[in-house]
Tab-separated table of C-alpha atoms and ligand atoms in Angstrom:
chain	number	residue	atom	x	y	z
S	10	UNK	CA	69.665	61.669	43.505
S	11	UNK	CA	67.049	59.678	45.417
S	12	UNK	CA	64.625	61.711	46.854
S	13	UNK	CA	65.097	59.872	50.245
S	14	UNK	CA	68.745	60.517	50.779
S	15	UNK	CA	68.123	64.689	50.588
S	16	UNK	CA	69.880	65.213	53.671
S	17	UNK	CA	71.486	62.579	55.951
S	18	UNK	CA	70.015	62.747	59.437
S	19	UNK	CA	67.090	59.558	60.522
S	20	UNK	CA	59.375	53.324	64.618
S	21	UNK	CA	56.773	50.341	67.327
S	22	UNK	CA	55.874	47.171	67.239
S	23	UNK	CA	53.429	44.625	69.221
S	24	UNK	CA	56.478	44.085	71.636
S	25	UNK	CA	57.018	47.077	72.349
S	26	UNK	CA	53.234	48.427	73.262
S	27	UNK	CA	52.987	45.936	76.218
S	28	UNK	CA	55.582	47.379	77.534
S	29	UNK	CA	54.649	50.754	77.007
S	30	UNK	CA	51.207	50.748	78.521
S	31	UNK	CA	53.148	49.217	82.012
S	32	UNK	CA	55.526	51.997	82.400
S	33	UNK	CA	54.817	55.423	80.309
S	34	UNK	CA	52.148	57.345	81.041
S	35	UNK	CA	52.330	59.930	78.100
S	36	UNK	CA	50.595	60.303	74.872
S	37	UNK	CA	53.728	60.584	72.849
S	38	UNK	CA	55.553	57.761	74.310
S	39	UNK	CA	52.870	55.420	72.466
S	40	UNK	CA	52.489	54.013	69.306
S	41	UNK	CA	49.169	53.084	67.632
S	42	UNK	CA	48.907	49.349	68.871
S	43	UNK	CA	49.667	50.634	72.492
S	44	UNK	CA	46.768	53.045	72.070
S	45	UNK	CA	44.652	50.423	70.724
S	46	UNK	CA	45.780	48.238	73.462
S	47	UNK	CA	45.439	50.698	76.088
S	48	UNK	CA	41.644	51.281	74.766
S	49	UNK	CA	40.869	47.760	75.090
S	50	UNK	CA	41.876	47.529	78.938
S	51	UNK	CA	39.456	50.127	79.432
S	52	UNK	CA	36.848	48.680	77.376
S	53	UNK	CA	36.710	50.956	75.193
S	54	UNK	CA	35.322	50.430	71.793
S	55	UNK	CA	37.841	48.891	69.365
S	56	UNK	CA	37.578	52.051	66.910
S	57	UNK	CA	38.327	54.714	70.169
S	58	UNK	CA	42.017	54.543	69.252
S	59	UNK	CA	41.630	55.592	65.860
S	60	UNK	CA	39.323	58.364	66.567
S	61	UNK	CA	42.131	59.846	69.088
S	62	UNK	CA	44.819	59.626	66.452
S	63	UNK	CA	43.160	61.154	64.079
S	64	UNK	CA	42.422	64.103	66.829
S	65	UNK	CA	46.306	63.941	67.592
S	66	UNK	CA	47.668	63.609	64.145
S	67	UNK	CA	45.666	64.760	61.964
S	68	UNK	CA	43.448	67.190	63.541
S	69	UNK	CA	46.551	68.752	65.437
S	70	UNK	CA	44.504	68.277	68.791
S	71	UNK	CA	46.271	70.551	71.437
S	72	UNK	CA	44.727	68.638	74.125
S	73	UNK	CA	41.725	66.302	74.829
S	74	UNK	CA	39.099	69.077	75.850
S	75	UNK	CA	39.090	69.827	71.933
S	76	UNK	CA	38.119	65.946	71.285
S	77	UNK	CA	34.333	67.231	71.637
S	78	UNK	CA	33.064	63.688	69.905
S	79	UNK	CA	34.609	61.750	73.074
S	80	UNK	CA	33.087	60.961	75.998
S	81	UNK	CA	33.703	63.467	78.954
S	82	UNK	CA	34.748	60.825	80.748
S	83	UNK	CA	37.005	59.349	78.825
S	84	UNK	CA	38.757	62.730	77.888
S	85	UNK	CA	39.207	63.305	81.787
S	86	UNK	CA	40.592	59.648	82.336
S	87	UNK	CA	43.143	60.496	79.163
S	88	UNK	CA	44.220	63.479	80.866
S	89	UNK	CA	45.068	62.207	84.139
S	90	UNK	CA	46.260	58.986	82.854
S	91	UNK	CA	47.786	59.551	79.507
S	92	UNK	CA	48.582	63.328	79.198
S	93	UNK	CA	48.775	64.971	75.661
S	94	UNK	CA	51.733	67.147	76.032
S	95	UNK	CA	52.983	68.074	72.405
S	96	UNK	CA	56.188	69.557	71.483
S	97	UNK	CA	57.194	72.967	71.699
S	98	UNK	CA	59.301	74.519	68.855
S	99	UNK	CA	62.086	76.266	71.165
S	100	UNK	CA	64.364	77.487	68.494
S	101	UNK	CA	63.899	77.374	64.717
S	102	UNK	CA	66.637	78.354	62.089
S	103	UNK	CA	66.243	78.888	58.746
S	104	UNK	CA	68.756	78.540	56.034
S	105	UNK	CA	70.157	80.233	52.835
S	106	UNK	CA	68.658	76.902	50.724
S	107	UNK	CA	65.457	77.372	52.614
S	108	UNK	CA	66.181	74.017	55.402
S	109	UNK	CA	64.966	74.767	58.820
S	110	UNK	CA	66.468	73.424	61.573
S	111	UNK	CA	64.262	72.883	64.912
S	112	UNK	CA	64.889	72.755	68.595
S	113	UNK	CA	62.207	70.970	69.910
S	114	UNK	CA	61.500	70.564	73.727
S	115	UNK	CA	59.705	67.739	75.017
S	116	UNK	CA	57.525	67.166	78.020
S	117	UNK	CA	60.187	66.517	80.517
S	118	UNK	CA	62.439	69.420	79.255
S	119	UNK	CA	64.796	67.050	77.001
S	120	UNK	CA	65.602	69.009	73.677
S	121	UNK	CA	66.161	67.130	70.417
S	122	UNK	CA	66.857	68.838	66.761
S	123	UNK	CA	64.198	67.974	63.919
S	124	UNK	CA	65.469	69.043	60.497
S	125	UNK	CA	63.254	69.873	57.300
S	126	UNK	CA	64.230	70.000	53.995
S	127	UNK	CA	61.630	71.207	51.329
S	128	UNK	CA	62.182	70.517	47.673
S	129	UNK	CA	63.377	73.339	45.353
S	130	UNK	CA	60.201	74.106	43.958
S	131	UNK	CA	59.376	76.250	46.849
S	132	UNK	CA	56.242	75.059	47.315
S	133	UNK	CA	54.252	77.537	44.530
S	134	UNK	CA	51.759	75.727	42.022
S	135	UNK	CA	53.361	74.055	39.089
S	136	UNK	CA	56.983	73.888	40.390
S	137	UNK	CA	58.157	70.531	39.914
S	138	UNK	CA	59.795	69.333	43.049
S	139	UNK	CA	56.727	69.579	45.718
S	140	UNK	CA	58.992	67.325	48.034
S	141	UNK	CA	59.044	68.137	52.068
S	142	UNK	CA	61.286	65.964	53.468
S	143	UNK	CA	61.943	65.881	57.733
S	144	UNK	CA	64.710	64.076	58.995
S	145	UNK	CA	64.021	63.302	62.536
S	146	UNK	CA	65.372	62.376	65.534
S	147	UNK	CA	65.256	58.725	67.399
S	148	UNK	CA	67.254	59.410	70.558
S	149	UNK	CA	68.112	62.569	72.397
S	150	UNK	CA	71.942	62.374	71.596
S	151	UNK	CA	73.321	59.001	70.939
S	152	UNK	CA	75.916	56.355	72.575
S	153	UNK	CA	77.908	55.014	70.082
S	154	UNK	CA	80.485	57.799	69.719
S	155	UNK	CA	81.589	57.721	66.118
S	156	UNK	CA	84.295	60.049	66.108
S	157	UNK	CA	83.010	62.418	62.739
S	158	UNK	CA	79.538	63.034	64.234
S	159	UNK	CA	78.627	65.517	66.621
S	160	UNK	CA	75.681	64.057	68.137
S	161	UNK	CA	77.793	60.988	68.982
S	162	UNK	CA	80.089	63.580	70.964
S	163	UNK	CA	77.459	64.589	73.248
S	164	UNK	CA	76.558	60.937	74.883
S	165	UNK	CA	73.129	59.693	75.042
S	166	UNK	CA	70.525	61.245	77.190
S	167	UNK	CA	67.564	59.397	76.430
S	168	UNK	CA	65.446	57.250	73.787
S	169	UNK	CA	62.530	58.903	72.344
S	170	UNK	CA	59.080	57.303	72.041
S	171	UNK	CA	56.967	56.606	69.208
S	172	UNK	CA	54.707	59.754	69.287
S	173	UNK	CA	57.954	61.857	70.219
S	174	UNK	CA	59.554	60.965	66.859
S	175	UNK	CA	56.196	61.233	64.815
S	176	UNK	CA	55.763	64.600	66.729
S	177	UNK	CA	58.401	66.101	65.288
S	178	UNK	CA	56.969	65.549	61.789
S	179	UNK	CA	53.609	67.339	62.758
S	180	UNK	CA	55.291	70.405	63.971
S	181	UNK	CA	57.627	70.882	60.632
S	182	UNK	CA	53.822	70.152	58.763
S	183	UNK	CA	52.374	72.571	60.637
S	184	UNK	CA	55.179	75.147	60.411
S	185	UNK	CA	55.149	74.852	56.393
S	186	UNK	CA	51.626	74.601	56.331
S	187	UNK	CA	52.074	71.545	53.981
S	188	UNK	CA	52.014	68.061	53.835
S	189	UNK	CA	55.152	66.149	54.893
S	190	UNK	CA	56.240	63.947	51.777
S	191	UNK	CA	58.972	62.196	53.046
S	192	UNK	CA	61.024	61.079	56.495
S	193	UNK	CA	64.311	59.935	57.012
S	194	UNK	CA	65.431	58.753	60.616
S	195	UNK	CA	68.610	60.268	60.111
S	196	UNK	CA	68.482	63.069	63.229
S	197	UNK	CA	70.166	62.484	66.713
S	198	UNK	CA	70.504	59.037	67.809
S	199	UNK	CA	70.813	55.270	66.480
S	200	UNK	CA	67.213	54.118	65.300
S	201	UNK	CA	68.164	50.931	66.651
S	202	UNK	CA	69.239	51.187	69.832
S	203	UNK	CA	65.378	52.277	70.134
S	204	UNK	CA	64.114	50.017	67.972
S	205	UNK	CA	60.226	49.457	69.271
S	206	UNK	CA	59.550	53.084	69.216
S	207	UNK	CA	61.271	53.710	65.722
S	208	UNK	CA	59.193	50.941	64.346
S	209	UNK	CA	56.001	52.096	66.123
S	210	UNK	CA	56.839	55.636	64.535
S	211	UNK	CA	57.324	54.762	60.897
S	212	UNK	CA	53.859	53.132	61.464
S	213	UNK	CA	52.253	55.828	62.694
S	214	UNK	CA	53.751	58.043	59.782
S	215	UNK	CA	52.511	55.432	57.652
S	216	UNK	CA	49.210	54.889	58.864
S	217	UNK	CA	45.807	55.959	57.235
S	218	UNK	CA	44.772	57.084	60.479
S	219	UNK	CA	47.822	59.413	61.268
S	220	UNK	CA	49.928	60.590	58.708
S	221	UNK	CA	49.669	58.220	55.585
S	222	UNK	CA	52.810	58.493	54.190
S	223	UNK	CA	54.013	55.730	51.752
S	224	UNK	CA	56.467	53.619	53.288
S	225	UNK	CA	59.015	53.944	50.597
S	226	UNK	CA	59.182	57.387	51.259
S	227	UNK	CA	60.612	56.297	54.745
S	228	UNK	CA	64.014	55.504	55.281
S	229	UNK	CA	65.541	54.402	58.384
S	230	UNK	CA	69.494	54.966	58.784
S	231	UNK	CA	71.207	52.688	61.384
S	232	UNK	CA	74.869	52.365	62.048
S	233	UNK	CA	74.860	48.990	61.438
S	234	UNK	CA	73.099	47.277	64.700
S	235	UNK	CA	72.849	44.148	63.450
S	236	UNK	CA	69.668	42.728	65.276
S	237	UNK	CA	67.899	45.737	64.057
S	238	UNK	CA	68.820	44.621	60.549
S	239	UNK	CA	67.019	41.135	60.984
S	240	UNK	CA	64.266	42.604	62.771
S	241	UNK	CA	63.341	45.041	60.032
S	242	UNK	CA	64.099	42.266	57.468
S	243	UNK	CA	60.876	40.810	58.728
S	244	UNK	CA	58.774	43.474	59.164
S	245	UNK	CA	55.855	43.323	56.009
S	246	UNK	CA	56.133	47.054	55.104
S	247	UNK	CA	58.656	48.339	52.365
S	248	UNK	CA	60.291	50.775	54.554
S	249	UNK	CA	63.717	52.021	53.042
S	250	UNK	CA	66.982	51.111	55.220
S	251	UNK	CA	70.071	53.055	54.907
S	252	UNK	CA	73.283	51.433	56.701
S	253	UNK	CA	76.561	54.297	57.917
S	254	UNK	CA	79.300	52.234	56.450
S	255	UNK	CA	81.858	54.372	56.610
S	256	UNK	CA	84.698	52.216	56.104
S	257	UNK	CA	84.513	48.396	54.592
S	258	UNK	CA	88.045	47.343	56.402
S	259	UNK	CA	87.485	46.224	60.383
S	260	UNK	CA	90.746	47.894	61.581
S	261	UNK	CA	89.080	51.678	60.404
S	262	UNK	CA	85.736	50.951	61.099
S	263	UNK	CA	86.739	50.240	64.908
S	264	UNK	CA	88.667	53.598	64.895
S	265	UNK	CA	85.453	55.837	63.186
S	266	UNK	CA	82.614	53.812	64.774
S	267	UNK	CA	84.392	52.717	68.164
S	268	UNK	CA	80.696	51.811	69.365
S	269	UNK	CA	80.286	49.540	66.871
S	270	UNK	CA	83.279	47.116	67.678
S	271	UNK	CA	80.843	44.749	68.501
S	272	UNK	CA	79.219	44.287	65.489
S	273	UNK	CA	81.656	42.927	62.877
S	274	UNK	CA	81.891	43.836	59.445
S	275	UNK	CA	81.613	40.249	58.555
S	276	UNK	CA	78.100	39.758	60.699
S	277	UNK	CA	76.811	43.098	58.852
S	278	UNK	CA	77.891	41.822	55.489
S	279	UNK	CA	75.768	38.636	55.928
S	280	UNK	CA	72.732	40.607	57.756
S	281	UNK	CA	72.636	42.847	54.640
S	282	UNK	CA	72.759	39.727	52.211
S	283	UNK	CA	70.206	38.129	53.959
S	284	UNK	CA	67.776	41.721	54.206
S	285	UNK	CA	68.020	41.557	50.224
S	286	UNK	CA	66.856	37.695	49.960
S	287	UNK	CA	63.920	38.474	52.728
S	288	UNK	CA	62.890	41.832	51.833
S	289	UNK	CA	63.603	42.108	47.889
S	290	UNK	CA	64.752	45.615	48.862
S	291	UNK	CA	67.984	47.319	48.063
S	292	UNK	CA	70.191	48.870	50.889
S	293	UNK	CA	71.606	52.136	50.608
S	294	UNK	CA	75.413	52.293	51.868
S	295	UNK	CA	76.575	55.726	53.501
S	296	UNK	CA	79.763	56.906	53.560
S	297	UNK	CA	81.559	59.692	54.205
S	298	UNK	CA	84.473	61.149	52.270
S	299	UNK	CA	87.178	61.864	54.845
S	300	UNK	CA	90.539	62.822	53.422
S	301	UNK	CA	93.652	60.431	53.792
S	302	UNK	CA	91.845	58.481	56.442
S	303	UNK	CA	89.074	56.374	54.045
S	304	UNK	CA	88.999	57.922	50.847
S	305	UNK	CA	92.393	56.044	48.927
S	306	UNK	CA	91.763	53.704	46.632
S	307	UNK	CA	92.366	50.592	48.884
S	308	UNK	CA	89.128	51.655	50.685
S	309	UNK	CA	87.101	52.631	47.795
S	310	UNK	CA	87.903	49.035	46.654
S	311	UNK	CA	87.202	46.990	49.740
S	312	UNK	CA	83.949	49.583	49.611
S	313	UNK	CA	83.062	48.361	46.228
S	314	UNK	CA	83.441	44.627	47.313
S	315	UNK	CA	81.070	45.193	50.231
S	316	UNK	CA	78.617	46.748	48.153
S	317	UNK	CA	78.762	44.189	44.895
S	318	UNK	CA	78.272	41.379	47.948
S	319	UNK	CA	75.244	43.077	49.127
S	320	UNK	CA	74.058	44.256	46.339
S	321	UNK	CA	73.741	47.806	47.799
S	322	UNK	CA	73.697	51.147	46.678
S	323	UNK	CA	76.458	53.506	47.740
S	324	UNK	CA	75.732	57.005	48.823
S	325	UNK	CA	78.629	59.212	49.341
S	326	UNK	CA	78.506	62.072	51.779
S	327	UNK	CA	80.572	65.014	51.777
S	328	UNK	CA	81.637	65.268	55.616
S	329	UNK	CA	80.435	68.280	57.272
S	330	UNK	CA	82.903	69.754	59.794
S	331	UNK	CA	82.017	69.307	63.432
S	332	UNK	CA	85.397	70.649	64.919
S	333	UNK	CA	86.607	67.300	65.851
S	334	UNK	CA	88.986	67.118	68.499
S	335	UNK	CA	91.212	64.792	70.185
S	336	UNK	CA	90.863	61.676	67.650
S	337	UNK	CA	93.035	64.072	64.722
S	338	UNK	CA	91.521	66.343	62.596
S	339	UNK	CA	89.122	65.307	59.959
S	340	UNK	CA	88.666	67.042	56.795
S	341	UNK	CA	86.443	66.504	53.738
S	342	UNK	CA	87.953	64.393	51.040
S	343	UNK	CA	88.323	66.288	47.797
S	344	UNK	CA	87.995	63.357	45.898
S	345	UNK	CA	84.201	62.873	46.088
S	346	UNK	CA	83.915	62.963	42.404
S	347	UNK	CA	86.863	60.324	41.666
S	348	UNK	CA	85.518	58.393	44.259
S	349	UNK	CA	81.869	58.288	42.581
S	350	UNK	CA	83.563	57.361	38.957
S	351	UNK	CA	85.533	54.695	40.704
S	352	UNK	CA	82.686	53.143	42.114
S	353	UNK	CA	80.710	53.506	38.872
S	354	UNK	CA	83.456	51.821	37.101
S	355	UNK	CA	83.333	49.008	39.456
S	356	UNK	CA	79.976	48.541	38.950
S	357	UNK	CA	78.558	50.044	41.751
S	358	UNK	CA	75.414	52.278	41.496
S	359	UNK	CA	76.360	55.619	43.165
S	360	UNK	CA	74.985	58.893	44.690
S	361	UNK	CA	76.768	62.029	45.750
S	362	UNK	CA	74.745	63.635	48.253
S	363	UNK	CA	74.337	67.589	48.450
S	364	UNK	CA	74.338	68.634	51.627
S	365	UNK	CA	72.005	70.910	52.662
S	366	UNK	CA	71.486	73.815	55.748
S	367	UNK	CA	75.214	73.543	56.534
S	368	UNK	CA	74.886	77.558	56.966
S	369	UNK	CA	72.952	76.544	60.243
S	370	UNK	CA	74.678	73.271	61.311
S	371	UNK	CA	71.917	71.252	60.488
S	372	UNK	CA	73.590	68.824	58.018
S	373	UNK	CA	74.697	65.379	58.555
S	374	UNK	CA	76.370	64.747	61.760
S	375	UNK	CA	76.166	68.461	63.106
S	376	UNK	CA	73.303	68.271	65.304
S	377	UNK	CA	74.364	68.559	68.639
S	378	UNK	CA	71.480	69.644	70.387
S	379	UNK	CA	71.858	73.141	70.683
S	380	UNK	CA	70.071	75.227	67.921
V	18	SAH	N1	72.823	56.775	63.803
V	18	SAH	C1	72.244	56.684	62.582
V	18	SAH	C2	71.439	57.905	61.912
V	18	SAH	C3	71.827	59.387	62.357
V	18	SAH	S1	73.617	59.670	61.946
V	18	SAH	C4	73.726	56.734	61.435
V	18	SAH	O1	74.499	56.259	61.894
V	18	SAH	O2	73.239	56.011	60.633
V	18	SAH	C5	72.863	60.251	59.930
V	18	SAH	C6	73.908	60.160	58.882
V	18	SAH	O3	74.799	61.089	59.180
V	18	SAH	C7	74.904	58.773	59.178
V	18	SAH	O4	75.021	58.242	57.914
V	18	SAH	C8	75.837	59.311	59.513
V	18	SAH	O5	77.144	58.417	59.689
V	18	SAH	C9	76.501	60.565	58.947
V	18	SAH	N2	76.804	61.658	59.728
V	18	SAH	C10	77.629	61.891	60.928
V	18	SAH	N3	78.263	62.865	61.056
V	18	SAH	C11	78.389	63.107	59.866
V	18	SAH	C12	79.485	64.581	59.486
V	18	SAH	N4	80.201	65.094	60.145
V	18	SAH	N5	79.492	64.555	58.124
V	18	SAH	C13	78.975	63.990	57.349
V	18	SAH	N6	77.841	62.940	57.495
V	18	SAH	C14	77.847	62.574	58.545
V	19	SF4	FE1	75.061	57.843	66.771
V	19	SF4	FE2	74.574	58.132	63.719
V	19	SF4	FE3	76.446	59.587	65.137
V	19	SF4	FE4	77.233	57.313	65.154
V	19	SF4	S1	76.803	59.024	63.484
V	19	SF4	S2	77.574	59.035	66.834
V	19	SF4	S3	75.287	56.391	65.235
V	19	SF4	S4	74.172	59.106	65.514
């Protein structure tokens, strides 16, 4: 299995920074470029942003007072105009399989969930798998309302800032006393409904001034917002992209993912073909197998055609029960293995995701905001 897809769950560009300076006054709403622009506006030397980032992201400074190599006047101004309010873990649960789920409280009291998935090596020296994957949330809640997803049912509270997304990774790294090796933006929320902050967070995670995680170890998962896919295709970094497909026929997709009705499959397919051509990178299509809903041969045939057209890899996800009510009950398909064989026989590179953290409701789609 590909290391970026151990568990399904879920970044700021130049454009966002110009906005964040005017409208936000909290350090965690900023990305690196925003901080650089702010320091320039305050007539500070160009390396100041780097120095402050290192304190916040690498040295875990609790506040500006700890940043002893900054001039006292700057520390005071920062404390007043750009308060640094770290997220705190209000709750932490540990799964039988060592997955940890955190409920993090942000400065305004909003809570988001973050999941940490350690490699099977358990951290002892000499063991093969020293990975530590963090699944971060890009929004508190989600507005898109996919019927199989607990986050979607709760609705959207608000989008997160770039630093708030990166902060989730810092908290996990501190808790494990280990370096985080992979990040997936697959937690609560739709990252491309919060594109600038998501990209800013990915850049923070990628930057040697902050987390220094290789771009290929950073994955963003979208439900298929076409404008975001087009923007990511134009970014210079090699970030990975996963797309939650779940149905390759329009009627079924509209039913399962009602928030995506304005983003037709034909346009999604074109966007992915274009993404592949411009970035040279292979996309992963996520498909949660639902019994008697999207696991018929005709559904898989449509999926194979979609994957072939977009040269994508398919990642089959077991359905994690979220107690769906109202839109008819959903249950996991018993046909995962057959489905994988069917797709492989059709020439599609296919993997099956092993669910982690199910016993603590930390698996895909189970993040509802109440650890
Ligand atoms: N909003 C983004 C990222 C967060 S959802 C997206 O939809 O891609 C992360 C992944 O978990 C997506 O692939 C989503 O479809 C999947 N997921 C949601 N609910 C699930 C469930 N109940 N069981 C299994 N996977 C689920
Ligand atoms: Fe939102 Fe993704 Fe859940 Fe759909 S699957 S409701 S887009 S978080």
